[in-house]
Amino acid sequence: MITSVLVANRGEIACRVFRTCRDLGVRTVAVYSDADANALHTREADTAVRLPGAAPSETYLDGALIVKAALDAGADAVHPGYGFLSENAGFARAVLDAGLVWIGPSPEAIEAMASKTQAKELMGLAPLGEVTEADLPVLVKAAAGGGGRGMRIVRRLDELDAALASARAEAASAFGDGEVFVEPYVERGRHVEVQILADTHGTVWALGTRDCSLQRRHQKVIEESPAPGLSDALTAELHALAVRAARAVDYVGAGTVEFLVAGDTAHFLEMNTRLQVEHPVTEMVFGVDLVAEQLRIAEGHALDPEPPPARGHAVEARLYAEDPARDWAPQTGTLHRLAVPGGVRLDTGFTDGDGIGVHYDPMLAKVIAHAPTRAEAVRRLAGALERATVHGPVTNRDLLVRSLRHEEFTGARMDTGFYDRHLAGLTAPAPDPYAPLAAALADAHGRSRFGGFRNVPSQPQVKRYAVGEEEHEVRYRHTRTGPEADGVRVLHADAHRVVLETDGVRRTFEVARYGDEVQVNGTRLTALPRFPDPTAQLAPGSLVAPMPGTVVRVADGLAEGSAVEDGQPLLWLEAMKMEHRITAPAAGTLTALHAAPGQQVSVGALLAVVQPSD
């Protein structure tokens, strides 16, 4: 029997595994970097072991350090979670060699499926050889990676060499392996996967299907189970292929087999030899705890001959600290408040007041809804996200709500190109027009002993707020009966709650302020000074860091005096496991370059200056 589990991971997945361990009466051990010293997973575990440093390479990716932590803490098993070392055969072998239980597939199975090229060979498939015009478009992919790293779409033959070089560099940096391969790129295909669970007695379950087509940068955003609109024949084929892949490597534990589906044709993509981020939708549909099953299988228990029946539909949305309107730029800062209404499942690694740093993935939480039908589950999830309180850095919450209510999604007509087609519309600013007024009235409450009223006419009070890229000026007056604004009745106003009436419709606004940040219902505002600082300006053509991160590359041959084209990539920043291109804002001349590979930069740091040609 397993009595104590070390989770070789952090954040949401560590907290998720701990929850099941507590239910089973199993003691828990966390590992934490210096950046995670006060993180939720560190606080929730029965025991926690420090991994000195902050960078993943010296903490969560140091297998020897984690094995030592497990032995020092008296753990008898290791759960890898997902990401980091979860699909590292060498780490699995080191855990077993230390006499610990490995909660996952054998090192041999991990090795067999670790390379996408080897996995395809096991399935009787092969990547493209020499690429011709007839093969376009194609997808360049890292053989050893995932999560969108080392992946490029190529639509023109003359772009292939640059894409191969770029993908190799990113793959080598992210996974320590620069091998890439090329396969056909299926336009408007759907990303569909099958959850498998296998024991040591020869039983393999195929637990339905999941659709993960809504993706940004090849990373999933919204997932659901079962995948809508698949024929019974295609579903049976996907199940059979998934079981075949598992049996080909004598798989044990939880895993996922992924496909690209076009019409009624399925193309094998890869097998993930670990638990997936989106596993909760399968759990809710089948009524199973996949982590509990992982532990039982590791203890040698047998699965039932057949999986439990599926019931209803589940949808999951990933809440990220990122700005979709600014090329998905990750955001940092303090998460002041995170609260989601009841009726949905919340998996998170954060609580109120936690800091969001630059070292790790920017996912804050997963919100999952289950209902008898797909339409009911989608409506429930969209409503819960819309009513959620998320105070702190910019998030993708509004994008998630709009995506769930988009006609392509509600009609189950989505594919992997969904955000390529619709991102501009889904991120178009739509602030509540009365949010700035509510913020101003709440801010004014109590500032004057006499409520600001004067017995003679006076100039209106003026306050300015930024909502996204737009500035809003608010004007209101104090009267004998309280504040008033043109066309709006102020029924109530205090520091945290404002009630307004317009055209006979009454609306209530909940207001919270954290320094210059103001949250009004679902709208995030920034309080601006009454008179802007005339010195706070940069020269035209200045390029600044959109987020804190590390400069990983500068374009070959780029130097001060170089001629550049509009949109030309100049340098690349890495932050929160994602790579971000900094491009020229116009055709012209690079007059200044303040960045070099390996340099750490803060948000707003000046990176380069381009003097436009005109």
JSON list of N, CA and C in Angstrom, two decimals, residues 364-394:
[
{"chain": "A", "resi": 364, "resn": "LEU", "atom": "N", "xyz": [-4.04, 30.11, -14.27]},
{"chain": "A", "resi": 364, "resn": "LEU", "atom": "CA", "xyz": [-4.50, 30.36, -12.91]},
{"chain": "A", "resi": 364, "resn": "LEU", "atom": "C", "xyz": [-5.39, 29.25, -12.40]},
{"chain": "A", "resi": 365, "resn": "ALA", "atom": "N", "xyz": [-6.26, 28.75, -13.27]},
{"chain": "A", "resi": 365, "resn": "ALA", "atom": "CA", "xyz": [-7.24, 27.77, -12.81]},
{"chain": "A", "resi": 365, "resn": "ALA", "atom": "C", "xyz": [-7.89, 27.10, -14.01]},
{"chain": "A", "resi": 366, "resn": "LYS", "atom": "N", "xyz": [-8.57, 25.99, -13.72]},
{"chain": "A", "resi": 366, "resn": "LYS", "atom": "CA", "xyz": [-9.44, 25.33, -14.68]},
{"chain": "A", "resi": 366, "resn": "LYS", "atom": "C", "xyz": [-10.85, 25.34, -14.08]},
{"chain": "A", "resi": 367, "resn": "VAL", "atom": "N", "xyz": [-11.81, 25.75, -14.89]},
{"chain": "A", "resi": 367, "resn": "VAL", "atom": "CA", "xyz": [-13.21, 25.77, -14.45]},
{"chain": "A", "resi": 367, "resn": "VAL", "atom": "C", "xyz": [-13.96, 24.76, -15.30]},
{"chain": "A", "resi": 368, "resn": "ILE", "atom": "N", "xyz": [-14.67, 23.84, -14.65]},
{"chain": "A", "resi": 368, "resn": "ILE", "atom": "CA", "xyz": [-15.29, 22.72, -15.36]},
{"chain": "A", "resi": 368, "resn": "ILE", "atom": "C", "xyz": [-16.77, 22.63, -14.99]},
{"chain": "A", "resi": 369, "resn": "ALA", "atom": "N", "xyz": [-17.60, 22.49, -16.00]},
{"chain": "A", "resi": 369, "resn": "ALA", "atom": "CA", "xyz": [-19.05, 22.35, -15.79]},
{"chain": "A", "resi": 369, "resn": "ALA", "atom": "C", "xyz": [-19.52, 21.02, -16.35]},
{"chain": "A", "resi": 370, "resn": "HIS", "atom": "N", "xyz": [-20.46, 20.40, -15.67]},
{"chain": "A", "resi": 370, "resn": "HIS", "atom": "CA", "xyz": [-21.05, 19.13, -16.11]},
{"chain": "A", "resi": 370, "resn": "HIS", "atom": "C", "xyz": [-22.57, 19.26, -16.07]},
{"chain": "A", "resi": 371, "resn": "ALA", "atom": "N", "xyz": [-23.23, 18.72, -17.08]},
{"chain": "A", "resi": 371, "resn": "ALA", "atom": "CA", "xyz": [-24.69, 18.79, -17.17]},
{"chain": "A", "resi": 371, "resn": "ALA", "atom": "C", "xyz": [-25.18, 17.63, -18.04]},
{"chain": "A", "resi": 372, "resn": "PRO", "atom": "N", "xyz": [-26.48, 17.37, -18.04]},
{"chain": "A", "resi": 372, "resn": "PRO", "atom": "CA", "xyz": [-27.00, 16.26, -18.85]},
{"chain": "A", "resi": 372, "resn": "PRO", "atom": "C", "xyz": [-26.74, 16.41, -20.35]},
{"chain": "A", "resi": 373, "resn": "THR", "atom": "N", "xyz": [-26.73, 17.67, -20.86]},
{"chain": "A", "resi": 373, "resn": "THR", "atom": "CA", "xyz": [-26.52, 17.88, -22.29]},
{"chain": "A", "resi": 373, "resn": "THR", "atom": "C", "xyz": [-25.37, 18.86, -22.51]},
{"chain": "A", "resi": 374, "resn": "ARG", "atom": "N", "xyz": [-24.84, 18.89, -23.74]},
{"chain": "A", "resi": 374, "resn": "ARG", "atom": "CA", "xyz": [-23.75, 19.81, -24.07]},
{"chain": "A", "resi": 374, "resn": "ARG", "atom": "C", "xyz": [-24.21, 21.26, -23.93]},
{"chain": "A", "resi": 375, "resn": "ALA", "atom": "N", "xyz": [-25.38, 21.58, -24.45]},
{"chain": "A", "resi": 375, "resn": "ALA", "atom": "CA", "xyz": [-25.86, 22.96, -24.39]},
{"chain": "A", "resi": 375, "resn": "ALA", "atom": "C", "xyz": [-25.97, 23.45, -22.96]},
{"chain": "A", "resi": 376, "resn": "GLU", "atom": "N", "xyz": [-26.45, 22.59, -22.05]},
{"chain": "A", "resi": 376, "resn": "GLU", "atom": "CA", "xyz": [-26.58, 23.00, -20.66]},
{"chain": "A", "resi": 376, "resn": "GLU", "atom": "C", "xyz": [-25.21, 23.17, -20.00]},
{"chain": "A", "resi": 377, "resn": "ALA", "atom": "N", "xyz": [-24.25, 22.29, -20.33]},
{"chain": "A", "resi": 377, "resn": "ALA", "atom": "CA", "xyz": [-22.92, 22.39, -19.74]},
{"chain": "A", "resi": 377, "resn": "ALA", "atom": "C", "xyz": [-22.21, 23.65, -20.21]},
{"chain": "A", "resi": 378, "resn": "VAL", "atom": "N", "xyz": [-22.34, 23.98, -21.51]},
{"chain": "A", "resi": 378, "resn": "VAL", "atom": "CA", "xyz": [-21.71, 25.18, -22.06]},
{"chain": "A", "resi": 378, "resn": "VAL", "atom": "C", "xyz": [-22.32, 26.42, -21.42]},
{"chain": "A", "resi": 379, "resn": "ARG", "atom": "N", "xyz": [-23.65, 26.46, -21.31]},
{"chain": "A", "resi": 379, "resn": "ARG", "atom": "CA", "xyz": [-24.31, 27.62, -20.70]},
{"chain": "A", "resi": 379, "resn": "ARG", "atom": "C", "xyz": [-23.88, 27.78, -19.24]},
{"chain": "A", "resi": 380, "resn": "ARG", "atom": "N", "xyz": [-23.81, 26.69, -18.52]},
{"chain": "A", "resi": 380, "resn": "ARG", "atom": "CA", "xyz": [-23.43, 26.75, -17.10]},
{"chain": "A", "resi": 380, "resn": "ARG", "atom": "C", "xyz": [-22.01, 27.28, -16.94]},
{"chain": "A", "resi": 381, "resn": "LEU", "atom": "N", "xyz": [-21.09, 26.81, -17.78]},
{"chain": "A", "resi": 381, "resn": "LEU", "atom": "CA", "xyz": [-19.70, 27.25, -17.68]},
{"chain": "A", "resi": 381, "resn": "LEU", "atom": "C", "xyz": [-19.56, 28.72, -18.05]},
{"chain": "A", "resi": 382, "resn": "ALA", "atom": "N", "xyz": [-20.21, 29.14, -19.14]},
{"chain": "A", "resi": 382, "resn": "ALA", "atom": "CA", "xyz": [-20.13, 30.54, -19.55]},
{"chain": "A", "resi": 382, "resn": "ALA", "atom": "C", "xyz": [-20.69, 31.45, -18.46]},
{"chain": "A", "resi": 383, "resn": "GLY", "atom": "N", "xyz": [-21.80, 31.06, -17.85]},
{"chain": "A", "resi": 383, "resn": "GLY", "atom": "CA", "xyz": [-22.40, 31.87, -16.79]},
{"chain": "A", "resi": 383, "resn": "GLY", "atom": "C", "xyz": [-21.52, 31.96, -15.56]},
{"chain": "A", "resi": 384, "resn": "ALA", "atom": "N", "xyz": [-20.90, 30.84, -15.19]},
{"chain": "A", "resi": 384, "resn": "ALA", "atom": "CA", "xyz": [-20.04, 30.84, -14.01]},
{"chain": "A", "resi": 384, "resn": "ALA", "atom": "C", "xyz": [-18.81, 31.72, -14.23]},
{"chain": "A", "resi": 385, "resn": "LEU", "atom": "N", "xyz": [-18.23, 31.65, -15.43]},
{"chain": "A", "resi": 385, "resn": "LEU", "atom": "CA", "xyz": [-17.06, 32.49, -15.72]},
{"chain": "A", "resi": 385, "resn": "LEU", "atom": "C", "xyz": [-17.44, 33.97, -15.75]},
{"chain": "A", "resi": 386, "resn": "GLU", "atom": "N", "xyz": [-18.60, 34.27, -16.32]},
{"chain": "A", "resi": 386, "resn": "GLU", "atom": "CA", "xyz": [-19.04, 35.66, -16.40]},
{"chain": "A", "resi": 386, "resn": "GLU", "atom": "C", "xyz": [-19.24, 36.25, -15.01]},
{"chain": "A", "resi": 387, "resn": "ARG", "atom": "N", "xyz": [-19.73, 35.45, -14.07]},
{"chain": "A", "resi": 387, "resn": "ARG", "atom": "CA", "xyz": [-19.99, 35.93, -12.71]},
{"chain": "A", "resi": 387, "resn": "ARG", "atom": "C", "xyz": [-18.79, 35.78, -11.78]},
{"chain": "A", "resi": 388, "resn": "ALA", "atom": "N", "xyz": [-17.73, 35.15, -12.26]},
{"chain": "A", "resi": 388, "resn": "ALA", "atom": "CA", "xyz": [-16.55, 34.95, -11.42]},
{"chain": "A", "resi": 388, "resn": "ALA", "atom": "C", "xyz": [-15.89, 36.28, -11.07]},
{"chain": "A", "resi": 389, "resn": "THR", "atom": "N", "xyz": [-15.30, 36.33, -9.90]},
{"chain": "A", "resi": 389, "resn": "THR", "atom": "CA", "xyz": [-14.52, 37.49, -9.47]},
{"chain": "A", "resi": 389, "resn": "THR", "atom": "C", "xyz": [-13.05, 37.17, -9.70]},
{"chain": "A", "resi": 390, "resn": "VAL", "atom": "N", "xyz": [-12.42, 37.90, -10.61]},
{"chain": "A", "resi": 390, "resn": "VAL", "atom": "CA", "xyz": [-11.00, 37.69, -10.91]},
{"chain": "A", "resi": 390, "resn": "VAL", "atom": "C", "xyz": [-10.33, 39.06, -10.88]},
{"chain": "A", "resi": 391, "resn": "HIS", "atom": "N", "xyz": [-9.73, 39.39, -9.75]},
{"chain": "A", "resi": 391, "resn": "HIS", "atom": "CA", "xyz": [-9.11, 40.69, -9.57]},
{"chain": "A", "resi": 391, "resn": "HIS", "atom": "C", "xyz": [-7.60, 40.53, -9.55]},
{"chain": "A", "resi": 392, "resn": "GLY", "atom": "N", "xyz": [-6.93, 41.30, -10.38]},
{"chain": "A", "resi": 392, "resn": "GLY", "atom": "CA", "xyz": [-5.48, 41.23, -10.47]},
{"chain": "A", "resi": 392, "resn": "GLY", "atom": "C", "xyz": [-5.04, 41.48, -11.90]},
{"chain": "A", "resi": 393, "resn": "PRO", "atom": "N", "xyz": [-4.02, 40.77, -12.39]},
{"chain": "A", "resi": 393, "resn": "PRO", "atom": "CA", "xyz": [-3.56, 40.97, -13.76]},
{"chain": "A", "resi": 393, "resn": "PRO", "atom": "C", "xyz": [-4.65, 40.67, -14.78]},
{"chain": "A", "resi": 394, "resn": "VAL", "atom": "N", "xyz": [-4.46, 41.17, -15.97]},
{"chain": "A", "resi": 394, "resn": "VAL", "atom": "CA", "xyz": [-5.38, 40.89, -17.08]},
{"chain": "A", "resi": 394, "resn": "VAL", "atom": "C", "xyz": [-5.43, 39.38, -17.30]}
]
